Amino acid sequence: METPWVEKYRPKVLKDIVGNEETVDRLKVIAEAGNMPNLIIAGPPGTGKTTSILCLARALLGEDVYKEAVMETNASDDRGIEVVRNNIKMFSRKKVTLPPGRHKIVILDEVDSMTSAAQQALRRTMEMYANTTRFALACNTSEKIIEPIQSRCAVLRYTRLSDAQLLKRLLEICDQEMVPKVEEGLEAIIFTAQGDMRQAINNLQSTYAGFGMVNAENVFKVCDQPHPLLVQAIVAACIEGDIDKAYGGMQELWGMGYAPVDIITVFFRIVKQYDMPEYLTLEFVKEIGRTHIRVLDGVDSFMQLTGLLARLVNISRAAATTHS
Amino acid sequence: MADIRAFFSQKPKKKGGKKKQPEVIDVDSDDGDFVDSKTEISARDFFSQRPASKRAKKGKDKPTAKAQRSMIIEDDDEDEVVAVPDDNDDDIDEAEALAVLMGDDDDNGGGDDDDDAIGNGSGSGDEKGAKQTKKSKQDEKTVKKENKSATASPVKTRRSPRKKAAAAAAAKPKREVIEDDDSSGDGGHDSTNKAVQGGPSKTSPKKSKGSTREKGRASVDTKTKATPKTAPPRAVIEDDDDDDDDDDGGFVPAALKKKKAKTTSPKKSATSTSKTAATSASSASSSASAASASAGGGSTETTPKKGSNFWAYKQRMQNLAPPNLGQKPLPSGAQNCLGGLKFVLTGVLDSIERDTAERLIKDHGGAVQKSVSGRVNYIVAGIEPGPSKMKKAEELKLNVIDEDGLFDLIRTLPEKPFDDITTGGKKGGKKATATKKSATTSAALKASSSSSSSAAGAKRATATASSPPPQSAVGDLWTVKYAPKSMEKIVGQSGARSNAKKLKAWLESWHQHLPRKNNKPTKNDTGFDKRCALLVGPPGIGKTTTAKLVCEACGYEPIELNASDARSKKLLEAQIGPLTRNCTMTQFYGTATKPRATKVAVIFDEVDGMAGNEDRGGVGEIMKLIKTTKMPIICIANDVPQKLRRLRDVSFHLPFRKLQTKQIRSAMMSVAFKEGLSLNPIVLDRIIEGANGDIRQILNNMYMWSRDNANFVERQDIIDRDIKNATKYTKKTPWDCLPLFFRAAQRPRGYELQEAFFQDYSAMPLFMQENYLRCAPHGKSGPVDVLSTIADAADAISEAELVGNFMMANSAFSALPVYGYMSCIRPGFIMRGSLHGRIEFSSWFGNNSKRTKSRRQCSELQQHMRKDISADTTDMRLSYVPYLRAQIMQPLIEQGADGAKDAVAVMNAYNLTRADWDSLHELSQLSGLPDPTKRLDTKTKTAFTRAYNSSAHMLPYAEEAASKRKKKQKAPDTEEMFKMEEDEGGSNDGDEDDEDDEDVSGDAMIKQKKKRGGGGGKAAAASKKRSGAKKKTASKGASKKKAKRG
């Protein structure tokens, strides 16, 4: 198989980055003018954080010195406190001849996976070598970054990409790869991706590779989670007290071959968002929790799931009688 | 009342006095200059409040014709008393402007003035000033008395609460003296001044402002000689203030109020000030003159110290803070409602600081000028307005309003199109000022910071004054570029009681206080008894900066160790330990540029960041260093977690608080100006609040946001969004989160609650369990109902616990959200209602660690005894411990010291160590039962310990572990610090002897002796007696250890 499309179509320059225009615009200005501040880019996965930083570093330093003046680490690297104190500090001290306004860049991808002790060790390094080295941090949630680090950085936040932005990019890729597609297929991809460009592209590629044709059915076959709508129907049936309908729905899901853990996880996600009295939600959650534990414990039979349904129906019926 | 006036009248005079002095600082008359200086000042706030000297320099640089006129400041060399009679306006302006400047400075935070004064004061004035202060103080006092008796010197009273009356007092008399001079020597100029002041007193009829002014002028000449009587204009203003006070019900005593009620009622309308002045003035004049005369007389001899006047005035101004700061809501008016209007601020306003006022005016489109001219629309006068300004205002028939008047204006004036201000009359002025500005800024920058880019920035500003382009910096972060370069420039650390000052005082006296071994804790918070200072505060407010700059200021060479350095016990011991008893190279070799620093200080930055294997034992080692250090140690942390508590106890604790918006504002404004950002205070405030007062963050953010657009004002929407995005995430504590779960009305959404749970998913359920009974559930019909609700909640919690335990045991964290719902949200929902009382920390943590400890002790005991008993840990605890304890205790209780031998024999029989004896007690002592150890007297305990130590024990296990354990139990507080490295093993080589000594000293049983012995770690005295015996054991232990290691 060819290279993953996510890599193949990863933007090389800032202007190709989709979404978060204002923030990216600022990065562009920095790319031209130099003097990059310490950055934290926070945002959900697949919104172009790492890509932005890589593009920025490349634009600032050029390919020639990139290797020498950029230190790239991500969660796959050891980034314990020792590494911060030794490798990163050493790199910060290193002399690399760069044009004025350009600095060495330390890229720390997925900083939220760094221990807070390691982050502590980073603090003064960021300041003491600020005249030669700048840090670019990417993370999913900035709350995992200790406050002093946040204080030392300009924090940029990326948001999920809109459906239109995803679609535009997907269409471009489809054109280049000559992927046969129908509209519903792309819609399904966008639905499952939830604003995550990487997932969208991955799903596109998987669907194409697996089935050669991108339509809704194939997409859902590829994206392996129980379809939220199906689960929602089951929950609705439980609330109505219609055990037969709920059972039918569960049987259908089971028949599709989903893992019980997946089913129960989606179940929980749906229940907690479902519009029903909080009391009911919490009772449901309690039962789901119990079942969840059993499933995790290895008792992941169909019986457990149907038992759950029965209990849920009981709860909602009891609630209905007390209320009426 | 009259007295009061007199009292005040001195102030104006002081100015006059100054005028005489050959000027030094020229404040170039034009507005431009003032503006500059103003901007500079704001810059200064950030960097410093450094003003005077610099300004003085500036002045010297551009001496002009005007220079002579400007009269203010201290005497410099040329002692010619330039009479400057003619020039009136400009001079006055300048004088005033200066005064204003001074005022500004003062607002910003004083403290430094002294320095400045000294710096500038070329000799004479200052010295004399110093001498004179005493006298003047006395004078002052008399004046004060008079005031009081007279009725009510509102101002006075107000001021006195405001701290430094003394300093102010000192200032006043001097002024007066000078004034006398002036009146005689200084022709027109002075006279004009006085006229202004004096005018009103004469002219009681002045009902219309216009007329008053006329008269005032007319009377100028005559007045000149009359010198001391100059109070009235002051009085006017003061009265105003009083009004304000009344309004606020502030500090004004009742008597005062009465008086005010009489005189001031009309004043409430902003513009009617002069009237009141007139009335009050007339009544006051006679007594005023008397009072001032006497005051003047007292100090006449001292005339020559002109120099100090200005500074004295300045100092006084500094002491004047808005009396009702922040008590009035800031008005908000139609957009640009003050468009095209020009204001001059003078004096200290009632409820807002001057820069706030300026900002307020600018926000609404008005312009603030520094000097009075015909184009100015309003004079906003506060307490102690500049006399010459007031005079001129009267001459020009300008509207004088007070703070309330300003607020009224803002509230009532209609909206105006925006162009007015930007293009209209303002622009011309602005440009003119801009050039000057650039000049001054660059000068200032050169002086204050060596950063080359700033000069460039200034240049740029010159080039395009009105709309400077976004700057492309030369490669420094703003946080570096605008970092304070001297102590005075640290934002928020300028006050006399600021942490920086305290630290400085501490550091300066460090070596003096060092030799005293057991310094008794000092009552006041000078920290002189401590060898280490601990700076604690949130990030970005200048802790490290303060530490470094203070070191610098005190001539210390800081050695910094921060979290990027490994700071384990070993490394500290090896590197820093010797260092603290050492000298540095620079002590011996100094260069011309960098004189030798003779003293060294160690800064441990980010001590709370000492974690992990690499820093093992670091905190303990620091504590140890503190005990022996020969140089000051400064520790810096963001907060004080458990492991630093003890460090805090032995340190001079300096908590840094979050800075207030207004403290940061001016500094940021000046940065914005230098960087060519268009930024108004409204937006700035939002930025500051968004960053939660973290200056570093603000600078970073502003830098980032200014990349693609330098006009923050126009693109407010974007900035707002940015602010929201950049809002620093600060972790909420369980205490913050818990109430959410219990909220009955407006239940938070599920995801919010889940978020709250995820703040700390391990602690939240425990907090819920600890506190759910503190919640009174709503809508329950009776106790039974409540009880069954509580039962439900308890049920829910226990149910959740099942999930939680399973999850933890199996690392099945996919169930975490479910666990959150079950453990927190559900019980919270069941109990929803009102939470009463304090949310308690979960007691589980304490109990859990107690449990862990008990288990450890059990297994240790069991291991020691296992050769002679047949029981596992549980059996041992249940069947052996109580009896064993009784067995050992019995001889001690019955025979006292004589029983020690028997007790030791029992212990030997079971191979117990001295530490085991302690464990035994701890394990078997159940709460509520009498503690048999209490029945032993000290003598018995000592005898027992001695008996145990005096014999060698044949133990069937390695004693080493035991001895380490022993230590642990000894100092329960510090143990965390030591424990870790000790468990590691092998980290403490070579000082077994020491340890043993410490062991004994730390022993609970011989506490008293230890105390007598005194001296922190060295309990040598206490242990001396048994040192012989000890050494035996110690060396034995040591040899064993060595053998083991080998």
Coordinates of C-alpha atoms in Angstrom, one line a residue, chain B residues 191-472:
Chain B
S191 CA 4.0 87.0 42.6
T192 CA 1.7 85.7 40.1
N193 CA 1.6 82.5 41.9
K194 CA 0.8 84.0 45.0
A195 CA -1.7 86.2 43.5
V196 CA -3.5 83.3 42.5
Q197 CA -3.3 81.9 45.8
G198 CA -3.9 85.0 47.6
G199 CA -6.4 86.4 45.3
P200 CA -9.4 84.7 46.5
S201 CA -8.9 85.4 50.0
K202 CA -9.2 89.0 49.4
T203 CA -12.0 88.8 47.1
S204 CA -14.7 87.2 48.9
P205 CA -17.3 88.6 46.6
K206 CA -16.1 86.5 43.8
K207 CA -19.2 84.7 42.9
S208 CA -18.6 84.4 39.3
K209 CA -15.5 82.7 38.4
G210 CA -14.6 85.3 35.9
S211 CA -14.6 88.1 38.4
T212 CA -12.7 86.2 40.9
R213 CA -10.0 85.6 38.5
E214 CA -9.8 89.2 37.6
K215 CA -9.5 90.2 41.1
G216 CA -7.0 87.7 41.8
R217 CA -4.8 89.0 39.2
A218 CA -5.3 92.5 40.2
S219 CA -4.2 91.7 43.6
V220 CA -1.2 90.0 42.5
D221 CA 1.3 92.7 43.1
T222 CA 0.0 93.7 46.4
K223 CA 0.0 90.2 47.5
T224 CA 3.4 89.4 46.6
K225 CA 4.9 90.6 49.7
A226 CA 2.2 89.2 51.9
T227 CA 3.6 85.9 51.2
P228 CA 2.3 83.5 53.7
K229 CA -1.3 84.1 53.1
T230 CA -1.6 82.2 50.0
A231 CA -4.0 79.6 51.0
P232 CA -7.2 80.2 49.2
P233 CA -6.8 78.5 45.9
R234 CA -5.7 75.5 47.7
A235 CA -8.6 75.9 49.9
V236 CA -10.9 75.8 47.1
I237 CA -9.7 72.6 46.0
E238 CA -9.5 71.2 49.3
D239 CA -13.0 72.0 49.9
D240 CA -13.9 70.1 46.9
D241 CA -12.2 67.2 48.2
D242 CA -13.9 67.5 51.4
D243 CA -17.1 67.3 49.6
D244 CA -16.1 64.2 48.1
D245 CA -15.2 62.9 51.4
D246 CA -18.6 63.8 52.7
D247 CA -20.1 61.9 50.0
D248 CA -18.2 58.9 50.7
G249 CA -18.5 59.2 54.4
G250 CA -14.9 58.7 54.5
F251 CA -12.4 59.7 57.1
V252 CA -13.7 63.1 57.7
P253 CA -14.6 63.7 61.2
A254 CA -18.0 64.9 62.1
A255 CA -16.9 68.4 62.9
L256 CA -15.5 68.7 59.6
K257 CA -18.5 67.5 58.0
K258 CA -20.5 70.2 59.6
K259 CA -18.2 72.7 58.4
K260 CA -18.3 71.4 55.0
A261 CA -22.0 71.2 55.0
K262 CA -21.9 74.9 55.5
T263 CA -19.4 75.8 53.0
T264 CA -19.4 73.2 50.5
S265 CA -22.9 72.4 49.5
P266 CA -22.7 74.6 46.5
K267 CA -19.6 73.0 45.4
K268 CA -21.2 69.9 44.5
S269 CA -21.9 71.2 41.2
A270 CA -18.6 70.7 39.5
T271 CA -18.0 74.2 38.3
S272 CA -19.0 76.1 41.3
T273 CA -15.8 75.5 43.1
S274 CA -14.5 78.9 43.0
K275 CA -17.4 80.3 44.8
T276 CA -16.8 78.2 47.8
A277 CA -13.3 79.1 47.6
A278 CA -14.1 82.6 47.9
T279 CA -16.3 82.3 50.8
S280 CA -14.1 80.1 52.8
A281 CA -11.1 82.0 51.7
S282 CA -12.3 85.2 53.1
S283 CA -13.1 83.8 56.5
A284 CA -9.9 81.9 56.6
S285 CA -7.5 84.4 55.4
S286 CA -6.6 86.1 58.5
S287 CA -5.9 83.1 60.6
A288 CA -4.3 81.5 57.7
S289 CA -1.8 84.2 57.3
A290 CA -1.0 84.0 61.0
A291 CA -0.5 80.3 60.9
S292 CA 1.6 80.3 57.9
A293 CA 3.6 83.2 59.1
S294 CA 4.5 81.4 62.2
A295 CA 5.4 78.3 60.3
G296 CA 7.4 80.3 58.0
G297 CA 9.1 82.1 60.7
G298 CA 10.2 79.0 62.3
S299 CA 12.1 77.8 59.4
T300 CA 13.2 80.9 57.8
E301 CA 16.9 80.3 58.5
T302 CA 16.8 77.3 56.5
T303 CA 16.2 78.9 53.2
P304 CA 19.1 77.7 51.4
K305 CA 17.8 74.3 51.0
K306 CA 15.8 75.0 48.1
G307 CA 16.8 71.8 46.6
S308 CA 14.8 69.6 48.7
N309 CA 11.6 71.4 48.2
F310 CA 10.6 69.9 45.0
W311 CA 11.3 66.5 46.3
A312 CA 9.6 67.1 49.4
Y313 CA 6.6 68.1 47.5
K314 CA 6.9 65.2 45.3
Q315 CA 7.2 63.0 48.3
R316 CA 4.1 64.4 49.7
M317 CA 2.3 63.9 46.6
Q318 CA 3.3 60.4 46.6
N319 CA 1.7 59.9 49.9
L320 CA -1.5 61.2 48.6
A321 CA -3.4 58.4 47.2
P322 CA -6.9 59.0 46.1
P323 CA -8.7 58.9 49.4
N324 CA -11.7 57.0 48.2
L325 CA -9.9 54.8 45.8
G326 CA -12.2 52.7 43.8
Q327 CA -15.3 53.6 45.8
K328 CA -17.1 55.3 43.0
P329 CA -18.2 53.4 40.0
L330 CA -16.5 54.5 36.9
P331 CA -18.9 56.3 34.6
S332 CA -19.3 55.0 31.1
G333 CA -20.6 57.5 28.6
A334 CA -21.5 57.6 25.0
Q335 CA -18.7 56.7 22.6
N336 CA -16.3 59.5 22.1
C337 CA -18.4 61.8 24.1
L338 CA -15.4 63.8 25.1
G339 CA -14.2 63.9 21.6
G340 CA -12.2 67.0 20.9
L341 CA -12.1 68.2 24.5
K342 CA -8.9 68.7 26.2
F343 CA -8.3 68.1 29.9
V344 CA -5.7 68.9 32.3
L345 CA -5.5 66.9 35.5
T346 CA -4.0 68.3 38.6
G347 CA -3.8 67.1 42.1
V348 CA -4.9 63.8 43.5
L349 CA -8.4 62.9 42.5
D350 CA -10.9 61.6 45.0
S351 CA -11.7 58.0 44.0
I352 CA -9.6 57.2 41.0
E353 CA -5.9 57.3 40.3
R354 CA -4.6 59.7 37.9
D355 CA -3.8 57.2 35.2
T356 CA -7.3 55.8 35.6
A357 CA -8.7 59.3 35.1
E358 CA -6.5 59.8 32.1
R359 CA -7.6 56.6 30.7
L360 CA -11.2 57.3 31.4
I361 CA -10.9 60.5 29.5
K362 CA -9.0 59.0 26.6
D363 CA -11.5 56.2 26.5
H364 CA -14.1 58.6 25.8
G365 CA -12.2 60.4 23.2
G366 CA -10.9 63.3 25.2
A367 CA -7.3 64.4 25.3
V368 CA -5.3 64.9 28.4
Q369 CA -2.7 67.6 28.4
K370 CA 0.0 68.3 30.9
S371 CA -0.1 72.0 30.8
V372 CA -2.8 74.6 30.9
S373 CA -3.3 76.6 27.9
G374 CA -6.1 78.4 26.2
R375 CA -7.0 75.4 24.2
V376 CA -7.7 73.3 27.3
N377 CA -11.4 72.9 28.0
Y378 CA -11.4 71.6 31.5
I379 CA -9.2 71.5 34.5
V380 CA -9.9 68.5 36.6
A381 CA -8.7 69.4 40.0
G382 CA -8.2 67.0 42.9
I383 CA -6.5 67.4 46.2
E384 CA -3.5 69.6 46.1
P385 CA -3.7 70.7 42.6
G386 CA -0.7 72.4 41.1
P387 CA -1.0 76.0 42.2
S388 CA 0.3 77.5 39.0
K389 CA -2.0 75.4 37.0
M390 CA -4.9 76.7 39.0
K391 CA -3.7 80.1 38.6
K392 CA -3.4 79.9 35.0
A393 CA -6.7 78.2 34.7
E394 CA -8.2 81.2 36.4
E395 CA -6.4 83.5 34.1
L396 CA -7.7 81.8 31.1
K397 CA -11.1 81.4 32.6
L398 CA -11.1 77.7 32.2
N399 CA -13.6 75.4 33.6
V400 CA -12.4 73.9 36.8
I401 CA -14.2 70.7 37.7
D402 CA -13.6 68.0 40.1
E403 CA -13.8 64.3 39.7
D404 CA -17.5 64.2 40.0
G405 CA -17.8 66.9 37.4
L406 CA -15.7 64.8 35.1
F407 CA -17.9 61.8 35.7
D408 CA -21.0 64.0 35.0
L409 CA -19.5 65.1 31.8
I410 CA -18.9 61.6 30.7
R411 CA -22.3 60.5 31.6
T412 CA -24.1 63.4 30.1
L413 CA -22.3 64.4 26.9
P414 CA -23.7 63.0 23.7
E415 CA -21.8 60.7 21.4
K416 CA -19.6 62.3 18.8
P417 CA -18.2 61.0 15.6
F418 CA -14.9 59.4 16.1
D419 CA -12.9 61.4 13.6
D420 CA -12.9 64.4 15.8
I421 CA -10.2 63.2 17.9
T422 CA -8.0 61.3 15.6
T423 CA -7.9 63.8 12.8
G424 CA -8.9 67.1 14.5
G425 CA -6.9 69.4 16.6
K426 CA -5.4 66.5 18.4
K427 CA -3.5 65.3 15.6
G428 CA -1.3 68.3 15.2
G429 CA -0.4 68.1 18.8
K430 CA 0.1 64.5 18.7
K431 CA 2.6 64.6 16.0
A432 CA 4.5 67.3 17.7
T433 CA 4.5 65.3 20.8
A434 CA 5.3 62.2 19.0
T435 CA 8.6 63.4 17.8
K436 CA 9.5 64.6 21.2
K437 CA 8.3 61.5 22.6
S438 CA 10.6 59.5 20.6
A439 CA 13.5 61.6 21.7
T440 CA 12.7 61.2 25.2
T441 CA 11.8 57.6 25.1
S442 CA 15.0 56.8 23.4
A443 CA 16.9 58.7 25.9
A444 CA 15.1 57.0 28.6
L445 CA 15.6 53.7 27.1
K446 CA 19.2 54.2 26.7
A447 CA 19.5 55.0 30.3
S448 CA 17.3 52.3 31.5
S449 CA 17.8 49.4 29.2
S450 CA 20.6 48.4 27.0
S451 CA 18.3 46.7 24.6
S452 CA 19.2 48.0 21.2
S453 CA 15.9 47.2 19.8
S454 CA 14.0 49.6 22.0
A455 CA 15.9 52.5 20.6
A456 CA 14.9 51.3 17.2
G457 CA 11.4 51.1 18.3
A458 CA 11.6 54.6 19.5
K459 CA 12.9 55.7 16.2
R460 CA 10.2 54.0 14.4
A461 CA 7.8 55.8 16.6
T462 CA 9.2 59.1 15.5
A463 CA 9.0 58.3 11.9
T464 CA 5.4 57.5 12.0
A465 CA 4.0 59.1 15.0
S466 CA 0.4 58.7 14.6
S467 CA 0.2 55.2 13.3
P468 CA 3.4 53.3 13.8
P469 CA 3.6 50.1 11.9
P470 CA 3.7 46.8 13.7
Q471 CA 7.2 46.4 14.6
S472 CA 9.4 43.7 13.6

